[in-house]
Short mmCIF file of C-alpha atoms in Angstrom, two decimals:
data_model
loop_
_atom_site.label_atom_id
_atom_site.label_comp_id
_atom_site.label_asym_id
_atom_site.label_seq_id
_atom_site.Cartn_x
_atom_site.Cartn_y
_atom_site.Cartn_z
CA MET X 67 134.07 128.83 75.12
CA THR X 68 132.91 125.49 76.52
CA PRO X 69 130.10 123.93 74.53
CA LEU X 70 126.93 123.55 76.57
CA LEU X 71 126.33 120.13 75.10
CA GLN X 72 128.83 117.83 73.43
CA VAL X 73 127.39 114.80 71.70
CA ARG X 74 129.86 112.05 70.80
CA ASP X 75 129.05 108.93 68.76
CA VAL X 76 125.54 108.56 70.13
CA SER X 77 123.72 105.50 68.80
CA HIS X 78 120.54 103.81 69.79
CA PHE X 79 119.30 100.55 68.33
CA TYR X 80 115.90 98.98 68.48
CA GLY X 81 117.01 95.36 68.33
CA ALA X 82 118.69 94.99 64.95
CA ARG X 83 117.15 98.19 63.62
CA ILE X 84 118.91 101.50 63.81
CA GLY X 85 117.26 104.26 65.81
CA CYS X 86 120.06 106.73 65.34
CA SER X 87 123.70 106.06 64.69
CA ASP X 88 127.01 107.84 65.33
CA VAL X 89 125.69 111.30 65.92
CA ASN X 90 128.28 113.95 66.78
CA PHE X 91 127.82 117.66 67.39
CA ASP X 92 128.50 120.51 69.81
CA LEU X 93 125.93 122.99 70.96
CA TYR X 94 127.15 126.31 72.33
CA PRO X 95 125.34 128.54 74.84
CA GLY X 96 122.65 130.62 73.19
CA GLU X 97 122.65 128.51 70.05
CA VAL X 98 119.57 126.95 68.50
CA MET X 99 120.03 123.77 66.55
CA GLY X 100 117.38 122.30 64.29
CA ILE X 101 117.12 118.60 63.50
CA VAL X 102 115.05 117.82 60.43
CA GLY X 103 114.21 114.66 58.57
CA GLU X 104 111.24 112.58 57.54
CA SER X 105 109.22 110.38 59.90
CA GLY X 106 111.29 107.45 61.10
CA SER X 107 114.60 109.13 60.42
CA GLY X 108 115.59 108.86 64.08
CA LYS X 109 115.28 112.48 65.09
CA SER X 110 112.94 111.85 68.02
CA THR X 111 115.05 108.88 69.12
CA LEU X 112 118.09 111.12 69.11
CA LEU X 113 116.31 113.82 71.09
CA ASN X 114 115.12 111.31 73.67
CA CYS X 115 118.64 109.92 74.01
CA LEU X 116 120.01 113.39 74.60
CA ALA X 117 117.30 114.32 77.10
CA GLY X 118 117.83 111.17 79.14
CA HIS X 119 114.49 109.56 78.27
CA LEU X 120 116.19 106.72 76.40
CA PRO X 121 119.57 105.24 77.25
CA PRO X 122 121.89 105.50 74.25
CA ASP X 123 123.59 102.19 73.39
CA THR X 124 126.90 103.88 72.70
CA GLY X 125 128.37 107.34 73.02
CA GLU X 126 128.54 110.26 75.40
CA VAL X 127 126.27 113.22 76.02
CA VAL X 128 128.39 115.74 77.90
CA PHE X 129 126.50 118.63 79.49
CA ASP X 130 128.21 121.63 81.02
CA THR X 131 126.62 121.48 84.50
CA ARG X 132 126.58 124.52 86.77
CA ALA X 133 128.21 122.70 89.66
CA ASP X 134 130.76 120.30 88.18
CA GLY X 135 131.40 121.58 84.65
CA PRO X 136 131.17 119.18 81.68
CA THR X 137 129.71 115.85 82.83
CA ASP X 138 128.55 112.83 80.86
CA THR X 139 124.80 112.61 81.47
CA VAL X 140 124.61 109.03 80.24
CA THR X 141 126.73 107.70 83.07
CA MET X 142 125.74 110.18 85.78
CA SER X 143 123.50 108.93 88.57
CA GLU X 144 119.79 108.94 87.96
CA PRO X 145 118.95 111.41 90.75
CA ALA X 146 121.47 113.85 89.29
CA ARG X 147 120.07 113.40 85.79
CA ARG X 148 116.49 113.85 86.95
CA MET X 149 117.57 116.94 88.88
CA LEU X 150 119.02 118.31 85.64
CA SER X 151 115.79 117.64 83.80
CA ARG X 152 113.91 119.62 86.45
CA THR X 153 116.26 122.56 86.54
CA ASP X 154 118.66 123.14 83.66
CA TRP X 155 116.74 121.22 81.03
CA ALA X 156 113.31 121.61 79.61
CA PHE X 157 111.43 119.25 77.31
CA VAL X 158 108.58 120.49 75.16
CA HIS X 159 106.53 117.61 73.82
CA GLN X 160 104.73 117.61 70.50
CA HIS X 161 101.44 116.83 72.19
CA ALA X 162 100.90 119.25 75.03
CA ARG X 163 99.01 116.60 76.96
CA ASP X 164 102.19 114.51 77.22
CA GLY X 165 103.96 117.38 78.93
CA LEU X 166 101.15 118.78 81.06
CA ARG X 167 99.18 117.42 83.97
CA MET X 168 95.72 117.68 82.51
CA SER X 169 93.93 117.34 85.84
CA VAL X 170 95.92 120.10 87.52
CA SER X 171 95.22 123.81 87.03
CA ALA X 172 97.40 125.98 84.81
CA GLY X 173 98.95 127.60 87.88
CA GLY X 174 99.74 124.21 89.41
CA ASN X 175 101.31 123.07 86.16
CA ILE X 176 103.63 126.06 86.10
CA GLY X 177 104.34 125.77 89.82
CA GLU X 178 105.25 122.09 89.76
CA ARG X 179 108.89 122.56 88.83
CA LEU X 180 109.26 125.36 91.35
CA MET X 181 107.88 123.17 94.10
CA ALA X 182 110.03 120.27 92.92
CA VAL X 183 113.14 122.34 93.56
CA GLY X 184 111.94 123.42 96.98
CA ALA X 185 109.66 126.47 96.66
CA ARG X 186 107.39 126.41 99.71
CA ARG X 187 105.75 129.84 99.71
CA TYR X 188 102.36 129.77 98.02
CA GLY X 189 102.41 133.51 97.39
CA ASP X 190 105.73 133.34 95.49
CA ILE X 191 104.68 130.34 93.43
CA ARG X 192 101.43 132.04 92.54
CA ALA X 193 103.20 135.25 91.55
CA GLN X 194 105.64 133.39 89.30
CA ALA X 195 102.82 131.43 87.68
CA THR X 196 100.94 134.65 86.98
CA ASP X 197 104.06 136.25 85.55
CA TRP X 198 104.68 133.30 83.23
CA LEU X 199 101.09 133.14 82.02
CA GLY X 200 101.55 136.76 80.98
CA ARG X 201 104.80 135.99 79.19
CA VAL X 202 103.20 133.25 77.11
CA GLU X 203 100.16 135.43 76.40
CA ILE X 204 97.59 133.51 78.39
CA ASP X 205 95.09 135.66 80.26
CA GLU X 206 95.75 135.73 84.01
CA SER X 207 92.13 134.93 84.75
CA ARG X 208 92.74 131.44 83.36
CA ILE X 209 95.26 130.56 86.08
CA ASP X 210 92.88 128.24 87.92
CA ASP X 211 91.47 126.58 84.81
CA ARG X 212 92.59 123.12 83.86
CA PRO X 213 94.54 122.69 80.63
CA SER X 214 91.73 120.50 79.30
CA ALA X 215 89.70 123.71 79.02
CA PHE X 216 92.41 125.31 76.86
CA SER X 217 92.77 125.35 73.08
CA GLY X 218 95.63 123.41 71.49
CA GLY X 219 97.73 126.54 71.02
CA MET X 220 97.17 127.66 74.59
CA GLN X 221 98.07 124.21 75.90
CA GLN X 222 101.31 124.36 73.95
CA ARG X 223 102.11 127.81 75.34
CA LEU X 224 101.28 126.62 78.84
CA GLN X 225 103.64 123.69 78.36
CA ILE X 226 106.37 126.10 77.39
CA ALA X 227 105.71 128.28 80.44
CA ARG X 228 105.76 125.23 82.71
CA ASN X 229 109.13 124.23 81.31
CA LEU X 230 110.82 127.60 81.32
CA VAL X 231 109.77 128.73 84.79
CA THR X 232 112.91 127.39 86.48
CA GLY X 233 115.14 129.22 84.01
CA PRO X 234 116.61 126.22 82.16
CA ARG X 235 119.68 126.61 79.96
CA LEU X 236 118.83 123.93 77.42
CA VAL X 237 115.44 123.27 75.88
CA PHE X 238 114.57 120.13 73.93
CA MET X 239 111.61 120.59 71.63
CA ASP X 240 109.91 117.77 69.79
CA GLU X 241 107.79 119.23 66.99
CA PRO X 242 106.61 122.15 69.13
CA THR X 243 104.32 123.45 66.40
CA GLY X 244 103.01 120.12 65.11
CA GLY X 245 99.25 119.88 64.95
CA LEU X 246 98.63 123.61 65.27
CA ASP X 247 97.09 125.72 62.52
CA VAL X 248 99.33 128.19 60.73
CA SER X 249 98.28 131.42 62.44
CA VAL X 250 98.64 129.82 65.89
CA GLN X 251 101.96 128.35 64.74
CA ALA X 252 103.16 131.79 63.72
CA ARG X 253 102.36 133.29 67.12
CA LEU X 254 103.96 130.38 68.93
CA LEU X 255 107.11 130.70 66.84
CA ASP X 256 107.19 134.41 67.53
CA LEU X 257 106.89 133.71 71.23
CA LEU X 258 109.59 131.03 71.16
CA ARG X 259 111.94 133.24 69.22
CA GLY X 260 111.42 136.03 71.74
CA LEU X 261 111.99 133.77 74.74
CA VAL X 262 115.08 132.13 73.25
CA ARG X 263 116.66 135.51 72.55
CA GLU X 264 115.56 137.11 75.82
CA MET X 265 116.67 134.27 78.10
CA GLY X 266 119.74 133.30 76.05
CA LEU X 267 118.50 129.72 75.82
CA SER X 268 120.14 126.98 73.88
CA ALA X 269 117.66 124.78 72.14
CA LEU X 270 117.43 121.60 70.12
CA ILE X 271 114.37 121.61 67.91
CA VAL X 272 113.20 118.48 66.18
CA THR X 273 110.77 119.14 63.38
CA HIS X 274 109.88 118.19 59.86
CA ASP X 275 108.78 121.72 59.11
CA LEU X 276 111.57 123.54 57.29
CA ALA X 277 109.93 126.93 57.83
CA VAL X 278 110.19 126.45 61.58
CA VAL X 279 113.91 125.81 61.49
CA ARG X 280 114.44 128.65 59.05
CA LEU X 281 112.88 130.99 61.62
CA LEU X 282 114.34 129.59 64.82
CA ALA X 283 117.51 127.63 64.21
CA ASP X 284 121.04 128.91 63.77
CA ARG X 285 122.31 125.54 62.67
CA LEU X 286 120.69 122.59 61.04
CA MET X 287 121.22 118.84 61.00
CA VAL X 288 119.49 116.67 58.41
CA MET X 289 118.83 113.05 59.33
CA LYS X 290 117.95 110.11 57.16
CA ASP X 291 117.54 106.48 58.23
CA GLY X 292 119.20 107.13 61.57
CA TYR X 293 122.27 108.90 60.16
CA VAL X 294 123.12 112.57 59.97
CA VAL X 295 123.52 113.19 56.26
CA GLU X 296 124.20 116.89 56.28
CA SER X 297 124.76 119.69 58.77
CA GLY X 298 125.70 123.33 58.69
CA LEU X 299 124.32 126.82 59.04
CA THR X 300 120.57 126.81 58.48
CA ASP X 301 120.52 129.22 55.57
CA GLN X 302 123.44 127.48 53.95
CA VAL X 303 121.84 124.04 54.16
CA LEU X 304 118.45 125.22 53.01
CA ASP X 305 119.67 127.47 50.19
CA ASP X 306 122.45 125.24 48.93
CA PRO X 307 121.67 121.66 49.89
CA GLN X 308 124.49 119.25 49.07
CA HIS X 309 123.15 115.82 49.89
CA ALA X 310 120.60 114.30 47.55
CA TYR X 311 118.13 113.74 50.36
CA THR X 312 118.39 117.34 51.56
CA GLN X 313 117.80 118.52 48.03
CA LEU X 314 114.70 116.37 47.87
CA LEU X 315 113.53 117.66 51.25
CA VAL X 316 114.01 121.30 50.32
CA SER X 317 112.35 120.91 46.95
CA SER X 318 109.39 119.10 48.51
CA VAL X 319 108.21 122.17 50.41
CA LEU X 320 104.90 123.34 49.02
CA GLN X 321 104.96 126.87 47.72
CA VAL X 322 101.91 128.99 48.31
CA MET J 57 84.76 73.11 110.91
CA THR J 58 85.43 73.65 114.58
CA ASP J 59 87.13 76.72 115.94
CA GLN J 60 90.08 74.59 117.07
CA ALA J 61 90.79 73.85 113.42
CA TYR J 62 92.09 77.38 112.98
CA ASN J 63 95.70 78.15 113.65
CA PHE J 64 96.09 80.86 116.30
CA ALA J 65 94.81 84.12 114.81
CA TYR J 66 93.64 82.46 111.58
CA LEU J 67 96.84 82.81 109.49
CA ASP J 68 99.35 79.96 109.28
CA GLU J 69 102.70 80.45 110.95
CA GLN J 70 104.65 80.80 107.70
CA THR J 71 102.41 83.63 106.59
CA LYS J 72 102.75 85.34 109.95
CA ARG J 73 106.53 85.12 109.72
CA MET J 74 106.40 86.67 106.27
CA ILE J 75 104.23 89.51 107.56
CA ARG J 76 106.44 90.02 110.62
CA ARG J 77 109.47 90.34 108.36
CA ALA J 78 107.63 93.02 106.38
CA ILE J 79 106.68 94.79 109.63
CA LEU J 80 110.27 94.76 110.86
CA LYS J 81 111.50 96.13 107.57
CA GLY J 82 108.83 98.81 107.74
CA LEU J 83 109.94 99.78 111.23
CA ALA J 84 113.56 99.89 110.11
CA VAL J 85 112.73 102.23 107.22
CA PRO J 86 109.99 104.48 108.63
CA GLY J 87 107.33 105.39 106.09
CA TYR J 88 108.63 103.07 103.37
CA GLN J 89 105.96 100.85 101.81
CA VAL J 90 107.09 97.25 102.09
CA PRO J 91 105.43 94.88 99.61
CA PHE J 92 104.07 91.69 101.14
CA ALA J 93 102.15 88.68 99.89
CA SER J 94 98.70 89.65 101.11
CA ARG J 95 96.44 86.64 101.72
CA GLU J 96 92.80 86.13 100.97
CA MET J 97 90.96 86.83 104.20
CA PRO J 98 87.41 85.78 105.02
CA MET J 99 86.18 89.32 104.43
CA PRO J 100 86.10 91.53 101.34
CA TYR J 101 88.91 93.88 100.37
CA GLY J 102 88.20 97.30 101.74
CA TRP J 103 86.99 95.89 105.05
CA GLY J 104 90.36 95.93 106.69
CA THR J 105 92.09 92.85 105.30
CA GLY J 106 95.47 94.58 105.57
CA GLY J 107 94.93 95.63 109.16
CA VAL J 108 93.61 92.18 110.06
CA GLN J 109 96.69 90.46 108.66
CA VAL J 110 99.01 92.82 110.52
CA SER J 111 97.03 92.29 113.72
CA ALA J 112 97.09 88.53 113.23
CA ALA J 113 100.86 88.57 112.88
CA THR J 114 101.21 90.86 115.89
CA LEU J 115 98.84 89.21 118.39
CA THR J 116 100.06 86.84 121.09
CA PRO J 117 97.73 84.82 123.33
CA ASP J 118 98.36 87.28 126.19
CA ASP J 119 97.29 90.34 124.21
CA THR J 120 94.15 92.35 124.74
CA LEU J 121 92.62 93.58 121.51
CA LYS J 122 90.55 96.67 120.85
CA VAL J 123 89.06 97.39 117.42
CA ILE J 124 87.65 100.75 116.42
CA ASP J 125 86.04 101.99 113.24
CA GLN J 126 85.89 105.79 112.90
CA GLY J 127 86.60 105.92 116.64
CA ALA J 128 83.67 103.70 117.59
CA ASP J 129 83.85 100.23 119.12
CA ASP J 130 80.32 99.28 118.17
CA THR J 131 80.15 99.75 114.40
CA THR J 132 79.81 96.82 112.01
CA ASN J 133 83.41 96.69 110.88
CA ALA J 134 84.80 96.93 114.42
CA VAL J 135 82.40 94.36 115.81
CA SER J 136 83.03 91.80 113.09
CA ILE J 137 86.82 92.09 113.28
CA ARG J 138 86.73 91.87 117.08
CA LYS J 139 84.55 88.75 116.86
CA PHE J 140 86.83 87.31 114.23
CA PHE J 141 89.82 87.45 116.57
CA GLU J 142 87.80 86.35 119.59
CA ARG J 143 86.92 83.23 117.65
CA THR J 144 90.17 82.50 115.81
CA ALA J 145 92.70 83.65 118.42
CA GLY J 146 90.74 83.48 121.62
CA VAL J 147 92.37 86.68 122.83
CA ALA J 148 90.76 88.97 125.37
CA THR J 149 89.05 92.01 123.89
CA THR J 150 88.18 95.34 125.39
CA ASP J 151 86.56 98.66 124.56
CA GLU J 152 88.92 100.57 126.79
CA THR J 153 91.88 102.19 125.09
CA ASP J 154 93.84 102.07 128.30
CA LYS J 155 93.55 98.30 128.74
CA ALA J 156 94.29 97.26 125.15
CA SER J 157 97.75 96.11 124.07
CA VAL J 158 96.89 95.96 120.37
CA ILE J 159 94.42 98.41 118.84
CA GLN J 160 93.25 97.95 115.28
CA THR J 161 91.77 101.14 113.90
CA ARG J 162 90.02 102.40 110.85
CA HIS J 163 90.31 106.15 110.20
CA ARG J 164 90.98 107.42 113.73
CA ILE J 165 93.65 107.64 116.41
CA PRO J 166 92.24 107.25 119.94
CA GLU J 167 91.99 110.51 121.88
CA MET J 168 93.81 109.09 124.87
CA PRO J 169 97.62 109.20 124.37
CA LEU J 170 98.98 105.70 123.76
CA ARG J 171 101.81 104.11 125.72
CA GLU J 172 105.08 102.45 124.79
CA ASP J 173 103.66 98.97 125.34
CA GLN J 174 100.79 99.43 122.91
CA ILE J 175 100.58 98.82 119.18
CA LEU J 176 98.25 100.73 116.88
CA VAL J 177 97.33 98.93 113.63
CA TYR J 178 95.77 100.98 110.84
CA GLN J 179 93.60 99.72 108.02
CA VAL J 180 94.80 101.41 104.86
CA PRO J 181 92.78 101.58 101.64
CA ILE J 182 95.37 103.31 99.42
CA PRO J 183 98.91 103.37 100.79
CA GLU J 184 100.40 105.48 97.98
CA PRO J 185 100.10 109.20 98.76
CA LEU J 186 101.08 110.07 95.19
CA ARG J 187 98.50 107.76 93.58
CA PHE J 188 96.00 110.38 92.45
CA LEU J 189 98.72 112.64 91.11
CA GLU J 190 100.75 109.99 89.32
CA PRO J 191 98.88 106.78 88.48
CA ARG J 192 101.93 104.73 87.44
CA GLU J 193 103.28 102.62 90.28
CA THR J 194 106.66 102.33 88.54
CA GLU J 195 106.90 106.10 88.52
CA THR J 196 105.73 106.66 92.12
CA ARG J 197 108.25 104.12 93.41
CA LYS J 198 110.97 105.98 91.57
CA MET J 199 109.74 109.26 93.01
CA HIS J 200 109.92 107.81 96.52
CA SER J 201 113.37 106.38 96.01
CA LEU J 202 114.67 109.67 94.59
CA GLU J 203 112.78 111.83 97.12
CA GLU J 204 110.96 113.69 94.36
CA TYR J 205 108.06 115.03 96.31
CA GLY J 206 107.35 118.30 94.49
CA LEU J 207 104.16 116.77 93.15
CA MET J 208 102.74 116.40 96.64
CA HIS J 209 102.86 120.15 97.01
CA VAL J 210 101.11 120.56 93.66
CA LYS J 211 98.08 118.95 95.30
CA LEU J 212 98.27 121.38 98.20
CA TYR J 213 98.72 124.27 95.75
CA GLU J 214 95.54 123.19 93.98
CA ASP J 215 93.73 123.18 97.29
CA VAL J 216 94.80 126.69 98.16
CA SER J 217 94.07 128.04 94.68
CA GLN J 218 90.57 126.55 94.65
CA HIS J 219 89.50 126.93 98.27
CA GLY J 220 91.75 129.64 99.69
CA GLN J 221 93.17 127.17 102.18
CA ILE J 222 94.52 123.63 102.29
CA ALA J 223 91.22 121.83 102.01
CA THR J 224 92.59 118.30 102.37
CA SER J 225 90.90 117.29 105.60
CA TYR J 226 91.75 113.60 105.87
CA ALA J 227 94.54 111.32 104.62
CA TYR J 228 96.70 114.43 104.94
CA PRO J 229 100.20 113.62 103.62
CA VAL J 230 103.07 113.56 106.09
CA ARG J 231 106.83 113.25 105.85
CA VAL J 232 108.25 110.64 108.18
CA SER J 233 111.64 111.07 109.78
CA GLY J 234 112.61 113.62 107.14
CA ARG J 235 112.56 111.05 104.37
CA TYR J 236 109.48 109.25 103.06
CA VAL J 237 106.19 110.95 102.31
CA MET J 238 103.45 108.75 103.72
CA ASP J 239 99.68 108.49 103.59
CA PRO J 240 98.61 108.23 107.25
CA SER J 241 95.45 106.36 106.07
CA PRO J 242 92.22 108.37 106.00
CA ILE J 243 92.48 109.73 109.54
CA PRO J 244 91.18 113.31 109.94
CA LYS J 245 93.99 115.84 109.83
CA PHE J 246 93.02 116.62 113.44
CA ASP J 247 94.83 113.37 114.30
CA ASN J 248 98.03 114.17 112.38
CA PRO J 249 99.89 115.74 115.33
CA LYS J 250 99.20 112.55 117.30
CA LEU J 251 101.24 110.51 114.80
CA GLU J 252 104.29 111.40 116.86
CA MET J 253 103.50 109.05 119.71
CA ASP J 254 104.97 106.55 122.17
CA ALA J 255 103.31 103.49 120.65
CA ILE J 256 104.32 101.52 117.57
CA GLN J 257 102.16 102.32 114.55
CA LEU J 258 101.71 99.71 111.83
CA PHE J 259 99.84 100.26 108.58
CA GLY J 260 98.42 97.38 106.54
CA ALA J 261 96.93 97.64 103.05
CA GLY J 262 95.55 94.23 102.04
CA ARG J 263 94.36 94.89 98.52
CA GLU J 264 97.42 96.95 97.66
CA GLN J 265 99.73 94.47 99.41
CA ARG J 266 101.76 96.99 101.33
CA ILE J 267 102.84 97.31 104.95
CA TYR J 268 104.48 100.38 106.43
CA ALA J 269 105.24 101.59 109.90
CA VAL J 270 106.13 104.51 112.13
CA PRO J 271 108.33 103.56 115.11
CA PRO J 272 107.76 105.28 118.47
CA TRP J 273 109.09 108.82 118.92
CA THR J 274 109.58 109.32 115.21
CA GLN J 275 109.31 112.76 113.66
CA VAL J 276 106.17 113.06 111.52
CA VAL J 277 105.66 116.38 109.74
CA SER J 278 102.46 117.34 107.93
CA LEU J 279 103.29 118.96 104.58
CA ASP J 280 102.29 122.59 104.10
CA PHE J 281 103.30 125.98 102.70
CA GLU J 282 105.18 128.58 104.71
CA ASP J 283 102.37 131.08 104.18
CA TYR J 284 99.61 128.44 104.55
CA PRO J 285 100.76 126.37 107.51
CA PHE J 286 99.20 123.05 108.50
CA GLU J 287 96.32 123.35 110.92
CA ALA J 288 94.67 120.47 112.78
CA SER J 289 90.99 121.27 112.53
CA LYS J 290 87.79 119.96 114.05
CA ALA J 291 84.17 121.07 114.31
CA ASP J 292 84.04 124.21 116.42
CA HIS J 293 81.88 122.77 119.19
CA ALA J 294 82.12 120.81 122.40
CA CYS J 295 80.79 117.26 122.63
CA ASP J 296 77.08 117.36 123.38
CA LEU J 297 77.28 114.25 125.56
CA CYS J 298 80.48 114.61 127.57
CA GLY J 299 81.30 118.26 127.05
CA ALA J 300 84.84 117.60 125.80
CA GLY J 301 86.19 120.57 123.87
CA ASP J 302 89.39 118.88 122.69
CA SER J 303 88.13 115.74 120.95
CA TYR J 304 87.28 115.06 117.31
CA LEU J 305 83.52 115.29 116.77
CA ASP J 306 80.93 113.56 114.62
CA GLU J 307 77.97 115.61 113.49
CA VAL J 308 74.67 113.79 113.91
CA ILE J 309 71.46 115.09 112.34
CA THR J 310 68.75 114.45 114.90
CA ASP J 311 65.51 115.39 113.11
CA ASP J 312 64.07 116.85 109.91
CA SER J 313 64.03 120.43 111.12
CA GLY J 314 67.78 120.93 111.00
CA ASN J 315 68.66 120.10 114.58
CA ARG J 316 71.98 118.42 115.07
CA MET J 317 74.31 117.31 117.76
CA PHE J 318 78.06 116.92 117.96
CA VAL J 319 79.47 113.89 119.73
CA CYS J 320 82.97 112.53 120.26
CA SER J 321 83.89 110.13 117.49
CA ASP J 322 85.98 108.21 120.04
CA THR J 323 83.19 106.38 121.89
CA ASP J 324 85.47 105.03 124.63
CA TYR J 325 86.80 108.51 125.39
CA CYS J 326 83.29 109.93 125.54
CA ARG J 327 81.99 107.11 127.78
CA SER J 328 84.91 107.35 130.20
CA ARG J 329 84.40 111.10 130.51
CA ARG J 330 80.71 110.65 131.20
CA ASP J 331 81.56 107.99 133.79
CA ASP J 332 83.77 110.60 135.42
CA GLY J 333 80.78 112.91 135.68
CA HIS J 334 81.36 115.28 132.74
CA THR J 335 78.19 116.27 130.93
CA GLY J 336 77.50 118.07 127.70
CA ARG J 337 74.61 120.16 126.36
CA LEU J 338 72.33 117.21 125.57
CA ALA J 339 73.63 114.65 128.03
CA GLY J 340 70.26 114.39 129.80
CA ASP J 341 68.10 113.54 126.77
CA ALA J 342 70.50 111.47 124.72
CA THR J 343 71.76 108.89 127.17
#
């Protein structure tokens, strides 16, 4: 099987400081990979490099495109990369307002990607938007409301709907549950887990919440100071951490 | 300072060359916004400084200039710009669309079809059609260069979802020659079909420092949805002065008891029709 995403020696430096360094991994179709680490460990930098928001200083990010097979997204042309990020990729920001157009209605937010890839029938766009609101458990009557009138959890679910409407194959998530209270988090995780399974999505989830990766991720990568210090199956890493930092991380989780 | 102290048409020759280069580039890439070094003009931004600079670079001593503001020759903006060029360029001016070789306009296209030997200069307040959807200029430029125009349809989607129809009634976005999405300046969407014309159309935005152009016989398509097609609309009346049923109308409130009249916004068109003997509902009392 061809990996959906092959990451080879990806590094990004902020001047003399390390953002992330020499990251290598493969992600297979349908697989969910978690990236954990403390603040400043380079996990968001890595995610942004992979999603094309930041140019990596070294390395390759090879994505298995529908048309041309495995292609390095770092060196591909910008129109092609932006096309990917509208169709096969999705990016869920930590703060919903970074990923939503706050002055555009919920329906318009969901429809934007459809219209960007050429949908020109209002009726179809509207129907898809309604369908997706249902899938992310937002009442259909809210379709013409602006996201600014939504609660934090609803905004996050709307952001997910907006991203998944074009049927992407790879979803990048940056702390998707950050800033939400636990019961809302639980429902969002439930929803994400359902969608990932149902649509056969591959996902990269950056988080510092070990419970989130335990629930969602098949595999886990632990980062510290820009380096990957440990990786493996999620349960294996969390139950039998090898690296000193991972042991610290796992033992730092508050028990209720 | 005497009037002779001005260079022809106010701007110095170097500036005019710079503007002409921008105009030529604009004509070569229809709909593309060409940056130019907009000058201070002796009028405030928002009063047509872009259009005036384009006109100044376009005028020759043999030209006949017409200036309209919302279709009218006799409104403040039109009068002051016409006087400005009478004084600084000494060119002939006219009210008649037919006789003008350069027409500077704010927010209207004349009703009478223009000819190959005429130039229409628009005053543009905001040249970027994506501005209110994406405030970052760096991003909108990238969207233009990569032809990412999905966002433009988001605006139309919002219109339909809120009003049941595309409610954008002026500055209606168009796609020029199958490539660039362009703001046709705040002309009513009634005028959009006229953008495909025989004359050269130049657009000048002074504050925003952009010039763009539509060459003659260029395809200009108004954006729409398949199930909500573009419709050029106007008030559903005939002109009360000249009886024209095909011209864009202004609504004028005539008293405090709710009476109103509809008149052609293109004053030259209305006058020439009345001269030809056409009369409307109120022609007797109003003239």
